[in-house]
Amino acid sequence: METSAGCRLNGSGSGMITLEDLESFSDDQDLDSACHSHGSGTVEEDTEPMEDEQGRLLHYWQDIGRVHQVDVPTDMAVPIQQLTTNNHSSAAREKVPFTLITRKEKCGEILYEKRHYEKAKWACIPVQEEKYEQSTCLGFMKLMRYICEQNSSGSYLGMTIPIVTVVRTEQSRSLLSREVIVAYHLPAQHQDHPPQPNDTDIVIQEWPASIIYTRSFSSVTNEGSILNEINLLVEALDMPQIHMEDSFIVAGYTNPAAPIRSNEIWVLHRP
């Protein structure tokens, strides 16, 4: 099945491609150290050396995409190049800030953390595809374009982690809704005046300050693993006074093809 942005999955594998894919490439390549403005964002406007670099990066991502069973469209060349040159290490990515309230452990294993997140602005895009992996793929690519100059400021905004996906389940928590919301936390410097997206499907929302329960996991993020982790978190909480809604959040920190993955399930505390 092919989406409107050319993101196609041909099987049930994980469909998310993230910055660790780029880092594994940039570790071995001579990349520019700064991001250059590309105006309208078309590959044709770049100089020949930049075209060569973008071509190498695009082909690399397309190779990774085939491993993940995802087709990466050619119009992703500029965003991929910009993210690569601006994110040589995890230190270049701003983490969504929070305050740790408490942590529950059992036999040395962290069952969950209780955190406080301040109110903040997020760029959000609703997506509804046949599979969860298809939706996250399409949503992430659209957010990449917004981050990489396709916004009212015409500038590269900077990457933050995690990229989150809001999912819904029915009462028994055995099925995921087809519609998800993929969201990007605006960097601190853009929180007061967020650049507006060129893509009208993306909306800027202010999420209120919240208490969040989180559980870390390291498996792939597909419908089965997400439902399993949601139920494990609910079981670990074992707090009847917490009203469980049908919405949960999947927070992704690393490329799901990495040997050691880093993901979290979040549930909002609603007394």
Short mmCIF file of C-alpha atoms in Angstrom, two decimals:
data_model
loop_
_atom_site.label_atom_id
_atom_site.label_comp_id
_atom_site.label_asym_id
_atom_site.label_seq_id
_atom_site.Cartn_x
_atom_site.Cartn_y
_atom_site.Cartn_z
CA MET A 1 0.00 0.00 0.00
CA GLU A 2 1.40 3.41 -0.96
CA THR A 3 0.67 6.59 0.99
CA SER A 4 0.31 10.05 -0.49
CA ALA A 5 3.92 10.87 0.43
CA GLY A 6 5.37 7.80 -1.25
CA CYS A 7 5.92 5.89 1.98
CA ARG A 8 5.13 2.27 1.24
CA LEU A 9 5.38 -0.83 3.38
CA ASN A 10 5.36 -4.25 1.79
CA GLY A 11 5.16 -6.35 4.94
CA SER A 12 4.73 -6.27 8.70
CA GLY A 13 8.20 -5.05 9.67
CA SER A 14 8.81 -1.86 11.66
CA GLY A 15 8.41 1.23 9.48
CA MET A 16 10.10 4.00 11.48
CA ILE A 17 13.41 5.47 10.30
CA THR A 18 15.16 7.83 12.69
CA LEU A 19 18.34 9.80 13.25
CA GLU A 20 20.49 6.90 14.41
CA ASP A 21 20.32 5.64 10.82
CA LEU A 22 21.83 8.93 9.73
CA GLU A 23 24.50 8.85 12.43
CA SER A 24 25.73 5.45 11.34
CA PHE A 25 26.24 6.95 7.89
CA SER A 26 27.80 10.25 9.01
CA ASP A 27 30.36 8.44 11.19
CA ASP A 28 31.99 7.13 8.00
CA GLN A 29 31.46 10.01 5.60
CA ASP A 30 32.89 13.53 5.15
CA LEU A 31 29.76 15.62 5.71
CA ASP A 32 29.42 19.40 5.93
CA SER A 33 29.26 20.59 9.53
CA ALA A 34 26.50 23.12 9.02
CA CYS A 35 23.04 23.22 7.50
CA HIS A 36 22.65 25.52 4.47
CA SER A 37 19.39 27.19 3.54
CA HIS A 38 17.66 25.62 0.53
CA GLY A 39 14.93 28.17 -0.14
CA SER A 40 12.02 26.25 -1.62
CA GLY A 41 13.64 22.95 -0.67
CA THR A 42 14.12 21.49 -4.15
CA VAL A 43 17.11 19.32 -4.97
CA GLU A 44 17.63 21.08 -8.33
CA GLU A 45 18.63 24.37 -6.67
CA ASP A 46 21.66 22.91 -4.90
CA THR A 47 25.23 23.01 -6.09
CA GLU A 48 26.74 19.92 -7.68
CA PRO A 49 28.76 18.91 -4.55
CA MET A 50 25.63 19.24 -2.42
CA GLU A 51 23.68 17.18 -4.96
CA ASP A 52 26.32 14.45 -4.69
CA GLU A 53 26.09 14.44 -0.90
CA GLN A 54 22.30 14.44 -0.94
CA GLY A 55 22.32 11.60 -3.45
CA ARG A 56 24.60 9.48 -1.23
CA LEU A 57 22.44 10.15 1.81
CA LEU A 58 19.18 9.48 -0.04
CA HIS A 59 20.49 6.20 -1.45
CA TYR A 60 21.69 5.19 2.00
CA TRP A 61 18.26 5.90 3.49
CA GLN A 62 16.58 4.06 0.65
CA ASP A 63 18.80 1.04 1.39
CA ILE A 64 17.79 1.23 5.05
CA GLY A 65 14.18 1.68 3.97
CA ARG A 66 14.27 -1.57 2.03
CA VAL A 67 15.48 -3.35 5.17
CA HIS A 68 12.54 -1.83 7.04
CA GLN A 69 10.22 -2.53 4.07
CA VAL A 70 9.71 1.20 3.49
CA ASP A 71 10.15 3.14 0.24
CA VAL A 72 11.76 6.56 0.85
CA PRO A 73 10.64 9.11 -1.80
CA THR A 74 13.22 11.26 -3.62
CA ASP A 75 11.74 14.50 -2.25
CA MET A 76 13.16 13.50 1.16
CA ALA A 77 16.72 14.22 -0.11
CA VAL A 78 16.93 17.75 1.34
CA PRO A 79 15.42 16.96 4.78
CA ILE A 80 17.66 13.90 5.12
CA GLN A 81 20.78 15.94 4.28
CA GLN A 82 19.81 18.69 6.71
CA LEU A 83 19.13 16.33 9.60
CA THR A 84 22.41 14.54 8.96
CA THR A 85 24.60 17.64 8.92
CA ASN A 86 22.92 19.02 12.04
CA ASN A 87 22.82 15.83 14.11
CA HIS A 88 26.21 14.15 14.21
CA SER A 89 25.60 12.93 17.79
CA SER A 90 22.84 12.44 20.32
CA ALA A 91 24.07 15.62 22.06
CA ALA A 92 22.73 17.60 19.09
CA ARG A 93 19.17 16.49 19.89
CA GLU A 94 17.28 18.32 22.62
CA LYS A 95 15.43 16.05 25.04
CA VAL A 96 11.89 16.83 26.09
CA PRO A 97 12.36 18.11 29.67
CA PHE A 98 10.65 16.50 32.66
CA THR A 99 10.97 16.16 36.44
CA LEU A 100 11.19 12.65 37.88
CA ILE A 101 8.72 12.28 40.75
CA THR A 102 9.19 8.64 41.68
CA ARG A 103 10.32 5.30 40.30
CA LYS A 104 9.04 1.82 41.13
CA GLU A 105 11.48 -1.08 40.93
CA LYS A 106 11.23 -4.81 41.52
CA CYS A 107 14.25 -7.13 41.68
CA GLY A 108 16.40 -4.44 40.08
CA GLU A 109 13.98 -3.89 37.20
CA ILE A 110 12.33 -0.50 36.72
CA LEU A 111 8.61 -1.19 36.43
CA TYR A 112 7.65 2.41 35.73
CA GLU A 113 8.51 6.05 36.38
CA LYS A 114 6.19 8.85 37.41
CA ARG A 115 7.18 12.15 35.77
CA HIS A 116 5.98 15.72 35.55
CA TYR A 117 6.03 17.40 32.13
CA GLU A 118 5.51 21.16 31.83
CA LYS A 119 3.04 22.56 29.31
CA ALA A 120 4.64 22.77 25.89
CA LYS A 121 3.90 23.24 22.22
CA TRP A 122 4.04 20.28 19.87
CA ALA A 123 3.72 19.98 16.09
CA CYS A 124 1.12 17.26 15.53
CA ILE A 125 -0.16 15.41 12.51
CA PRO A 126 -3.05 12.93 12.47
CA VAL A 127 -2.47 9.94 10.21
CA GLN A 128 -4.69 6.99 9.35
CA GLU A 129 -3.21 4.17 7.30
CA GLU A 130 -3.85 0.45 7.17
CA LYS A 131 -1.06 -0.40 9.61
CA TYR A 132 0.47 1.36 12.60
CA GLU A 133 3.91 1.20 10.96
CA GLN A 134 2.59 2.91 7.82
CA SER A 135 1.05 5.73 9.85
CA THR A 136 4.21 6.43 11.85
CA CYS A 137 6.32 6.35 8.69
CA LEU A 138 4.15 8.88 6.87
CA GLY A 139 3.77 11.11 9.93
CA PHE A 140 7.50 11.15 10.67
CA MET A 141 8.40 12.07 7.08
CA LYS A 142 5.93 14.96 7.11
CA LEU A 143 7.36 16.23 10.41
CA MET A 144 10.88 15.96 8.98
CA ARG A 145 9.91 18.33 6.18
CA TYR A 146 8.49 20.79 8.74
CA ILE A 147 11.68 20.61 10.82
CA CYS A 148 13.84 21.08 7.71
CA GLU A 149 12.80 24.54 6.49
CA GLN A 150 9.27 23.82 5.25
CA ASN A 151 7.92 26.27 7.81
CA SER A 152 7.17 30.01 8.05
CA SER A 153 10.70 30.85 9.27
CA GLY A 154 12.32 29.00 6.36
CA SER A 155 14.96 27.67 8.76
CA TYR A 156 16.04 24.36 10.24
CA LEU A 157 14.29 24.08 13.60
CA GLY A 158 16.42 21.47 15.38
CA MET A 159 15.61 17.93 16.44
CA THR A 160 14.08 16.88 19.76
CA ILE A 161 13.52 13.44 21.27
CA PRO A 162 11.38 11.52 21.72
CA ILE A 163 9.11 11.65 18.71
CA VAL A 164 5.79 10.49 20.13
CA THR A 165 2.76 8.73 18.69
CA VAL A 166 -0.63 8.99 20.37
CA VAL A 167 -2.59 5.75 19.99
CA ARG A 168 -6.07 4.69 21.05
CA THR A 169 -7.37 1.31 22.11
CA GLU A 170 -10.81 -0.09 22.79
CA GLN A 171 -11.87 -0.97 26.35
CA SER A 172 -10.21 -4.39 26.47
CA ARG A 173 -6.95 -2.91 25.15
CA SER A 174 -6.61 -5.66 22.53
CA LEU A 175 -6.84 -3.53 19.37
CA LEU A 176 -5.31 -0.24 18.25
CA SER A 177 -7.31 2.37 16.39
CA ARG A 178 -6.10 2.94 12.83
CA GLU A 179 -5.78 6.70 13.40
CA VAL A 180 -2.73 7.92 15.30
CA ILE A 181 -1.19 11.33 16.00
CA VAL A 182 2.55 11.70 15.45
CA ALA A 183 4.04 14.65 17.35
CA TYR A 184 7.29 16.61 17.60
CA HIS A 185 8.15 18.73 20.65
CA LEU A 186 9.21 22.22 19.57
CA PRO A 187 12.74 23.09 20.75
CA ALA A 188 12.99 25.55 23.67
CA GLN A 189 13.95 28.46 21.39
CA HIS A 190 10.73 28.03 19.38
CA GLN A 191 8.29 27.38 22.23
CA ASP A 192 7.09 31.00 22.54
CA HIS A 193 6.69 31.62 18.81
CA PRO A 194 6.51 28.33 16.89
CA PRO A 195 7.10 28.62 13.13
CA GLN A 196 3.96 27.69 11.26
CA PRO A 197 4.03 24.57 9.06
CA ASN A 198 3.74 24.89 5.29
CA ASP A 199 1.87 21.58 5.39
CA THR A 200 -1.68 22.35 6.47
CA ASP A 201 -2.06 18.81 7.85
CA ILE A 202 0.37 19.70 10.64
CA VAL A 203 -1.04 21.73 13.54
CA ILE A 204 0.70 23.36 16.50
CA GLN A 205 -0.92 22.40 19.81
CA GLU A 206 -0.12 23.38 23.37
CA TRP A 207 -0.24 20.31 25.59
CA PRO A 208 -0.99 21.11 29.25
CA ALA A 209 1.32 20.28 32.14
CA SER A 210 0.81 16.61 32.96
CA ILE A 211 1.76 13.77 35.26
CA ILE A 212 2.87 10.85 33.11
CA TYR A 213 3.56 7.22 34.04
CA THR A 214 6.16 5.68 31.74
CA ARG A 215 7.51 2.22 31.08
CA SER A 216 10.63 1.56 28.98
CA PHE A 217 10.86 -1.27 26.47
CA SER A 218 13.31 -2.30 23.78
CA SER A 219 11.30 -4.32 21.27
CA VAL A 220 10.12 -3.23 17.84
CA THR A 221 7.16 -0.86 17.76
CA ASN A 222 4.30 -2.59 16.02
CA GLU A 223 0.69 -3.11 17.04
CA GLY A 224 1.38 -6.34 18.94
CA SER A 225 4.34 -5.06 20.94
CA ILE A 226 2.59 -1.78 21.78
CA LEU A 227 -0.54 -3.51 23.07
CA ASN A 228 1.63 -5.86 25.13
CA GLU A 229 3.58 -2.98 26.67
CA ILE A 230 0.41 -1.00 27.39
CA ASN A 231 -1.03 -3.92 29.33
CA LEU A 232 2.25 -4.49 31.18
CA LEU A 233 2.28 -0.84 32.28
CA VAL A 234 -1.36 -0.96 33.38
CA GLU A 235 -0.64 -4.16 35.35
CA ALA A 236 2.48 -2.65 36.94
CA LEU A 237 0.60 0.46 38.04
CA ASP A 238 -2.13 -1.52 39.80
CA MET A 239 -3.74 1.71 40.96
CA PRO A 240 -7.55 1.58 40.85
CA GLN A 241 -7.69 5.28 41.72
CA ILE A 242 -6.09 6.15 38.39
CA HIS A 243 -8.73 6.45 35.69
CA MET A 244 -7.37 4.76 32.59
CA GLU A 245 -8.35 6.46 29.35
CA ASP A 246 -8.24 4.78 25.95
CA SER A 247 -5.30 6.97 24.84
CA PHE A 248 -1.66 6.04 25.29
CA ILE A 249 1.58 7.46 23.92
CA VAL A 250 4.46 5.59 22.29
CA ALA A 251 7.72 7.54 22.73
CA GLY A 252 10.56 6.62 20.36
CA TYR A 253 14.17 7.58 21.10
CA THR A 254 16.14 5.39 18.70
CA ASN A 255 15.98 3.59 15.39
CA PRO A 256 13.95 0.38 15.80
CA ALA A 257 16.52 -1.56 13.74
CA ALA A 258 19.27 -0.79 16.27
CA PRO A 259 20.51 -3.76 18.36
CA ILE A 260 19.47 -1.92 21.54
CA ARG A 261 16.26 0.05 21.07
CA SER A 262 14.88 2.71 23.36
CA ASN A 263 11.12 3.22 23.51
CA GLU A 264 8.58 4.06 26.20
CA ILE A 265 4.86 3.71 26.79
CA TRP A 266 3.29 6.76 28.45
CA VAL A 267 -0.04 6.92 30.22
CA LEU A 268 -1.54 10.15 31.49
CA HIS A 269 -2.40 10.34 35.21
CA ARG A 270 -6.09 11.21 35.49
CA PRO A 271 -7.18 11.07 39.16
#
